[in-house]
GROMACS .gro file of C-alpha atoms in nm:
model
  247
    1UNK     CA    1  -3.259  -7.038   4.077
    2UNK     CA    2  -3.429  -6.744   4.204
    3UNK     CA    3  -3.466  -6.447   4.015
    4UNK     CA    4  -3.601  -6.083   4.039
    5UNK     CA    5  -3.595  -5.744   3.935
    6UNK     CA    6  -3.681  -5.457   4.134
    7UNK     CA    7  -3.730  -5.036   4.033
    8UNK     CA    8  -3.739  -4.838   4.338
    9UNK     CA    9  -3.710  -4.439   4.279
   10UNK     CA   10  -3.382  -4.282   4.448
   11UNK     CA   11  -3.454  -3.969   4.591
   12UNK     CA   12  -3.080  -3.881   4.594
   13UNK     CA   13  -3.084  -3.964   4.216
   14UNK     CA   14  -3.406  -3.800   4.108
   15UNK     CA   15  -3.467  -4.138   3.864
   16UNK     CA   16  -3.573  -4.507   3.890
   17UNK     CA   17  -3.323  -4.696   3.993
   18UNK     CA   18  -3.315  -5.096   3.955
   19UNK     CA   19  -3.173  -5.401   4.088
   20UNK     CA   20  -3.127  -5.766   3.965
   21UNK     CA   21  -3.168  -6.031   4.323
   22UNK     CA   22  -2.985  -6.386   4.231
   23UNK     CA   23  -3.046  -6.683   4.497
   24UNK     CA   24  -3.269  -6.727   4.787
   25UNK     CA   25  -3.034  -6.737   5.066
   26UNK     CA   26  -2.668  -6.717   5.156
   27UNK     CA   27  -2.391  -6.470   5.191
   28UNK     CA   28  -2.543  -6.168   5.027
   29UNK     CA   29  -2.306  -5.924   4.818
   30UNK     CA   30  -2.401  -5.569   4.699
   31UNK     CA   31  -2.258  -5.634   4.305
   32UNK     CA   32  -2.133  -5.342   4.121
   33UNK     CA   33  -2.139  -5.358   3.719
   34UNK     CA   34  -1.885  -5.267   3.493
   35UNK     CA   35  -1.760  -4.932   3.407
   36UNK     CA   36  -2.125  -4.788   3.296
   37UNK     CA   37  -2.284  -5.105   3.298
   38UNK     CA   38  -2.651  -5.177   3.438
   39UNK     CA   39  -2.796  -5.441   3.648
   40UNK     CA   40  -2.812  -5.689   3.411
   41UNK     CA   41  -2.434  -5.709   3.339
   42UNK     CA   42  -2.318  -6.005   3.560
   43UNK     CA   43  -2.614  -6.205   3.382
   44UNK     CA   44  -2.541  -6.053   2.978
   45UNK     CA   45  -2.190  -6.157   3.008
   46UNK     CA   46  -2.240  -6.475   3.211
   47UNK     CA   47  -2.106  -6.441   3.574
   48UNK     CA   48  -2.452  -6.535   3.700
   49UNK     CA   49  -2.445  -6.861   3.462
   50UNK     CA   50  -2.094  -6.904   3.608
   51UNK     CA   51  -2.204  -6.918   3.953
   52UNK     CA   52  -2.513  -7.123   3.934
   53UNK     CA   53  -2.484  -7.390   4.210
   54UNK     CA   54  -2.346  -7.100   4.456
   55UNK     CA   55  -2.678  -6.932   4.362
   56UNK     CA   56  -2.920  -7.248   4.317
   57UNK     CA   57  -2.753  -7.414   4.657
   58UNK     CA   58  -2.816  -7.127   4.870
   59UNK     CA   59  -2.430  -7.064   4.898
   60UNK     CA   60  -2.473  -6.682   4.799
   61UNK     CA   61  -2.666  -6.439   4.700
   62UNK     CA   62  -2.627  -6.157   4.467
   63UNK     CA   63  -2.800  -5.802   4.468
   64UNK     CA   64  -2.658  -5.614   4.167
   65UNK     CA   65  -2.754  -5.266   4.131
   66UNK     CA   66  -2.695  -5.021   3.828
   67UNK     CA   67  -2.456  -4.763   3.779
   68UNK     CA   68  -2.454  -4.381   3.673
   69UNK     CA   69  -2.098  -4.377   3.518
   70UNK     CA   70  -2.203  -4.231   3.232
   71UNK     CA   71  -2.267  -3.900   3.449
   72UNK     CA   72  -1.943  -3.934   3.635
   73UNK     CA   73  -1.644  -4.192   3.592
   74UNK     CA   74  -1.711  -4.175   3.233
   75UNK     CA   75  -1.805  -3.809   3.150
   76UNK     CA   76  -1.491  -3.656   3.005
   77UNK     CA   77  -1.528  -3.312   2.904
   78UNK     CA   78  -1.823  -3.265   3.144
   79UNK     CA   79  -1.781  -2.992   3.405
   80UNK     CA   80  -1.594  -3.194   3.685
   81UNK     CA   81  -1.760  -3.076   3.972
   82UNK     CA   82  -2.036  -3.171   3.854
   83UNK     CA   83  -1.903  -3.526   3.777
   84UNK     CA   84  -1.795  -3.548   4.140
   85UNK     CA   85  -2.120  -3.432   4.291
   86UNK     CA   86  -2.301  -3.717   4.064
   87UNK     CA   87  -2.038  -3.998   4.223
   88UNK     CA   88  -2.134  -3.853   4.596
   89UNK     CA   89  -2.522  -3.862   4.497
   90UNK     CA   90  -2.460  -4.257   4.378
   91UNK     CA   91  -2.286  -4.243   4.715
   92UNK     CA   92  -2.558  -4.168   4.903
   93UNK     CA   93  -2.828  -4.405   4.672
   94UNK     CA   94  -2.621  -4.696   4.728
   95UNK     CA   95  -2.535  -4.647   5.145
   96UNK     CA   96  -2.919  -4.496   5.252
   97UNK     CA   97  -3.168  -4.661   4.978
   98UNK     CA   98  -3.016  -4.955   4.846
   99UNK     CA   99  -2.813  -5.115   5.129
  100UNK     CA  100  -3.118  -5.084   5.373
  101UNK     CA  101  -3.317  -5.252   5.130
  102UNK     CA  102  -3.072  -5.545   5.111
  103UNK     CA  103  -3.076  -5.562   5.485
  104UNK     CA  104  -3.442  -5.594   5.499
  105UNK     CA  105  -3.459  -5.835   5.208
  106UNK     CA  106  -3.145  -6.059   5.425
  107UNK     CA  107  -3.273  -5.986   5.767
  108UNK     CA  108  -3.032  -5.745   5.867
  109UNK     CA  109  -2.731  -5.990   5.738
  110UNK     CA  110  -2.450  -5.717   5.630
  111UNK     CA  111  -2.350  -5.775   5.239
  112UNK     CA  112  -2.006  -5.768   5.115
  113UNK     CA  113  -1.950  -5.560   4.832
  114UNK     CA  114  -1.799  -5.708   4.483
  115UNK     CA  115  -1.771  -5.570   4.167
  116UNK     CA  116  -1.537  -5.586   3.851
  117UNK     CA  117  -1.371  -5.283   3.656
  118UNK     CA  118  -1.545  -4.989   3.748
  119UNK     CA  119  -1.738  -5.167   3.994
  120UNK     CA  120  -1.441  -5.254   4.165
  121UNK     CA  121  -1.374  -4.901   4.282
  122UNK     CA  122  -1.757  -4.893   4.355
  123UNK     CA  123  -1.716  -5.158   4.628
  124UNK     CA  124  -1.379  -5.058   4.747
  125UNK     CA  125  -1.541  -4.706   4.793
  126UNK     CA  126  -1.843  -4.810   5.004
  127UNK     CA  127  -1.642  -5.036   5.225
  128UNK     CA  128  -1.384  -4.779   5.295
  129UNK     CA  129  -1.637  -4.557   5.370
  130UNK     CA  130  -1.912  -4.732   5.557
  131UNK     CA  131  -1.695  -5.089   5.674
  132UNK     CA  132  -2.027  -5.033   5.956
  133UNK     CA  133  -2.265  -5.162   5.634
  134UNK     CA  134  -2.089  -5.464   5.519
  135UNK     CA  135  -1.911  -5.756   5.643
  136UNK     CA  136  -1.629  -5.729   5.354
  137UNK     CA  137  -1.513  -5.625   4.983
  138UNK     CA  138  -1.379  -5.819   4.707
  139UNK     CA  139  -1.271  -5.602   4.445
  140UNK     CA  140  -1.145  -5.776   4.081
  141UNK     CA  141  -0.920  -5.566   3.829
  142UNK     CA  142  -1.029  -5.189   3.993
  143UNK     CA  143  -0.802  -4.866   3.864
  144UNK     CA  144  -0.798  -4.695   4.226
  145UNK     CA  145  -0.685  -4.390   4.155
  146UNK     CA  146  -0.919  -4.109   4.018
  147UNK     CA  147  -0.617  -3.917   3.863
  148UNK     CA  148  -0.723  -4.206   3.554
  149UNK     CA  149  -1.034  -4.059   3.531
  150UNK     CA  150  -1.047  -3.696   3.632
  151UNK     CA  151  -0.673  -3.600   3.458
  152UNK     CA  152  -0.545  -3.499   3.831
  153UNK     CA  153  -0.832  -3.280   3.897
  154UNK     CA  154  -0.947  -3.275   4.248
  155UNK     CA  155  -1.180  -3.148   4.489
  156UNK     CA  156  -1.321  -3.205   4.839
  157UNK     CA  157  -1.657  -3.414   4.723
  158UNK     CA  158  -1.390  -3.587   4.475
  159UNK     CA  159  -1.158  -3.657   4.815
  160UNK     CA  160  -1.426  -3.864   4.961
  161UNK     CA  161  -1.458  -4.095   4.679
  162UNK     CA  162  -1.060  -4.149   4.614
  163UNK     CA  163  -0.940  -4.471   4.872
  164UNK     CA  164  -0.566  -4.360   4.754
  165UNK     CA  165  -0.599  -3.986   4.854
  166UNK     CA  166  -0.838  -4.005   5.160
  167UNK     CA  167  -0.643  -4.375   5.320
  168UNK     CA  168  -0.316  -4.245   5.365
  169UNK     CA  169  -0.414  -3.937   5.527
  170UNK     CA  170  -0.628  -4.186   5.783
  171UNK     CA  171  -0.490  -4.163   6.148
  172UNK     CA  172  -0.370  -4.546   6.218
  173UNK     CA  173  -0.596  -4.506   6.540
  174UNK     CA  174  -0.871  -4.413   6.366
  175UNK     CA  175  -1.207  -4.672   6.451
  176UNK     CA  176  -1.187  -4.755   6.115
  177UNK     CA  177  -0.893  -4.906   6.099
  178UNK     CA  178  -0.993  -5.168   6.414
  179UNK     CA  179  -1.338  -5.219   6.199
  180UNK     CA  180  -1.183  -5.289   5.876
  181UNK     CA  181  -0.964  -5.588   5.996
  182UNK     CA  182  -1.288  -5.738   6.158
  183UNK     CA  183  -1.366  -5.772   5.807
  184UNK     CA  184  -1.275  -6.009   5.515
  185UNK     CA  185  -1.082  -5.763   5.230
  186UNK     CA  186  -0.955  -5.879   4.919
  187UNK     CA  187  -0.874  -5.728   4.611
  188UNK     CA  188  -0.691  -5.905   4.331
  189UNK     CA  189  -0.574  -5.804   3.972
  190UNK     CA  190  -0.447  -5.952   3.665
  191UNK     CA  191  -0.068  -5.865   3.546
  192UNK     CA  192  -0.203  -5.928   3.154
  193UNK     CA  193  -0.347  -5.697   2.910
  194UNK     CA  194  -0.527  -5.385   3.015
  195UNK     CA  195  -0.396  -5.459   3.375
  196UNK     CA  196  -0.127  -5.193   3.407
  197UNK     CA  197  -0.261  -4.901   3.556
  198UNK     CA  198  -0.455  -5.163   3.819
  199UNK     CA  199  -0.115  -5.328   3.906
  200UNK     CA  200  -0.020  -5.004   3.994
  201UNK     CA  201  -0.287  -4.878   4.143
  202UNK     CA  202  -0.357  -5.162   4.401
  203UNK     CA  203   0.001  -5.209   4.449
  204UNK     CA  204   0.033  -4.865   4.608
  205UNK     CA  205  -0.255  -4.923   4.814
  206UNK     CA  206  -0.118  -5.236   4.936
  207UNK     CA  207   0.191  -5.035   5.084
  208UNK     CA  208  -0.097  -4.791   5.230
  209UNK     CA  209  -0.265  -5.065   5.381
  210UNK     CA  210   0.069  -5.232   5.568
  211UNK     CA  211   0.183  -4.859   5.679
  212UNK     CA  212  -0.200  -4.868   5.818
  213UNK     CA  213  -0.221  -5.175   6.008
  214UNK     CA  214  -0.520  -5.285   5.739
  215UNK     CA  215  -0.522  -5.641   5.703
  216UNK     CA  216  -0.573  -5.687   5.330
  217UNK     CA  217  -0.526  -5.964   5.075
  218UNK     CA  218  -0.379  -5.799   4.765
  219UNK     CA  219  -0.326  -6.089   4.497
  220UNK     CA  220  -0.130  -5.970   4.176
  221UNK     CA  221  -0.242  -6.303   3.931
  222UNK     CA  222  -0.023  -6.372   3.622
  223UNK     CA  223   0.114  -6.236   3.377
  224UNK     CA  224  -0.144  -6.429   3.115
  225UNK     CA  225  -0.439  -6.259   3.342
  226UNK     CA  226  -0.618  -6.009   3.136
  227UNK     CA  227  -0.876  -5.764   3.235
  228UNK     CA  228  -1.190  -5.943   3.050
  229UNK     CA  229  -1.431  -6.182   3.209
  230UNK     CA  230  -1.310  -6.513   3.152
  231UNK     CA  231  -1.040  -6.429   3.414
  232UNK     CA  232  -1.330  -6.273   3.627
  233UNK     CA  233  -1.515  -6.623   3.629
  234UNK     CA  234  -1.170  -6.812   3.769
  235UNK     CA  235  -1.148  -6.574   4.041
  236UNK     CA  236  -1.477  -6.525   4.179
  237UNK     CA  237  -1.476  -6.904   4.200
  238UNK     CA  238  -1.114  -6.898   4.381
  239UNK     CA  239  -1.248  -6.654   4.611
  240UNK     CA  240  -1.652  -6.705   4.693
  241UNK     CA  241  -1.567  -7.046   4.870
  242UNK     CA  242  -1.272  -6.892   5.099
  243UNK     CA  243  -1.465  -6.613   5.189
  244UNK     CA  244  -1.817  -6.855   5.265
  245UNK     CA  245  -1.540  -7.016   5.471
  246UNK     CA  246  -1.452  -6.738   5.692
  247UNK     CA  247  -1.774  -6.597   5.695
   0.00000   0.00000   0.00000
């Protein structure tokens, strides 16, 4: 299976920034870690192990980048606009330095974003932002709703990267709205331990999405689901060969 690290410096981030590549060829996905994980979590903890022949056949191919949670998800007690400002700089890192690198390593093929925890609201972010870059999300187990995180604190750089304040305020004729059904979105959570506040979270924005006219999958799993990556492995396998089929 083809493997590869790259460091590239992000201006945006002031700091070297790296990337694990997985397989040669196939339906690329921008991979976002868990909550202030690096590149090398879907390998550590075994997703990459887990989806060997999709990797070793060419099926799919994953680019997984790190994360600055530490500085911003994750930074309790740190001055929150500060914490916001560091989530819009990751913003910008990930949509103008890392995605254009992806396209030039796929040939312009447009990456669907995955990720798990954390990462989940990573991809659900970017797609809801730039659906232009990417051909799709699939977000496991995310907690969409920065009240978790910031303890109700908001502001307008924070706006931008919260899907449950910015999406219902979205006109239902917005251009968006036509893109993001071109596109394949799924996001699924786990009614087990450690699941509650996604349950609720995603099941709020699946009334968003319906009032929207957003074609989404939402798929609540059972109630023996937990949020831990044995769960993670069932459902990335569930998932990778519907979406390679409507791809």
């Amino acid at each position: 299976m083809y493997r590869e690290e790259v460091t590239r410096y992000s201006r945006w981030l002031e700091r070297d920034m790296h990337m694990m590549i997985y397989g040669h060829d196939g339906l690329p996905f921008l991979a976002f870690p868990t909550q202030d994980s690096l590149c090398r979590n879907y390998e550590d903890f075994g997703m990459i192990g887990e989806l060997w022949d999709f990797l070793e056949e060419g099926r799919i191919r994953l680019f997984v980048v790190d994360t600055v949670d530490k500085e911003s998800w994750s930074a309790r007690g740190w001055d929150n606009s500060f914490r916001a400002q560091r989530q819009e700089q990751y913003y910008r890192y990930i949509s103008e330095e890392a995605v254009p690198f992806i396209l030039e390593r796929t040939g312009g093929r447009l990456p669907m974003t995955t990720g798990l925890s954390m990462g989940a609201n990573h991809a659900l972010i970017l797609f809801l932002r730039r659906p232009d870059l990417f051909s799709g999300v699939l977000s496991l187990s995310g907690v969409y709703d920065t009240d978790c995180f910031f303890d109700g604190w908001m502001d307008e750089t924070l706006y931008m990267s919260s899907p449950e304040r910015f999406l219902p305020n979205m006109s239902p004729d917005h251009p968006y709205v036509a893109l993001y059904n071109q596109k394949n979105i799924i996001l699924c959570v786990g009614q087990g331990a450690w699941e509650e506040d996604g349950v609720r979270s995603l099941r709020y924005l699946q009334d968003v999405f319906r009032q929207k006219g957003i074609q989404a999958w939402c798929d609540f799993w059972g109630h023996d689901v937990n949020h831990d990556w044995p769960w993670w492995f069932k459902q990335m396998r569930y998932f990778i060969p519907i979406l390679l089929e409507n791809s």
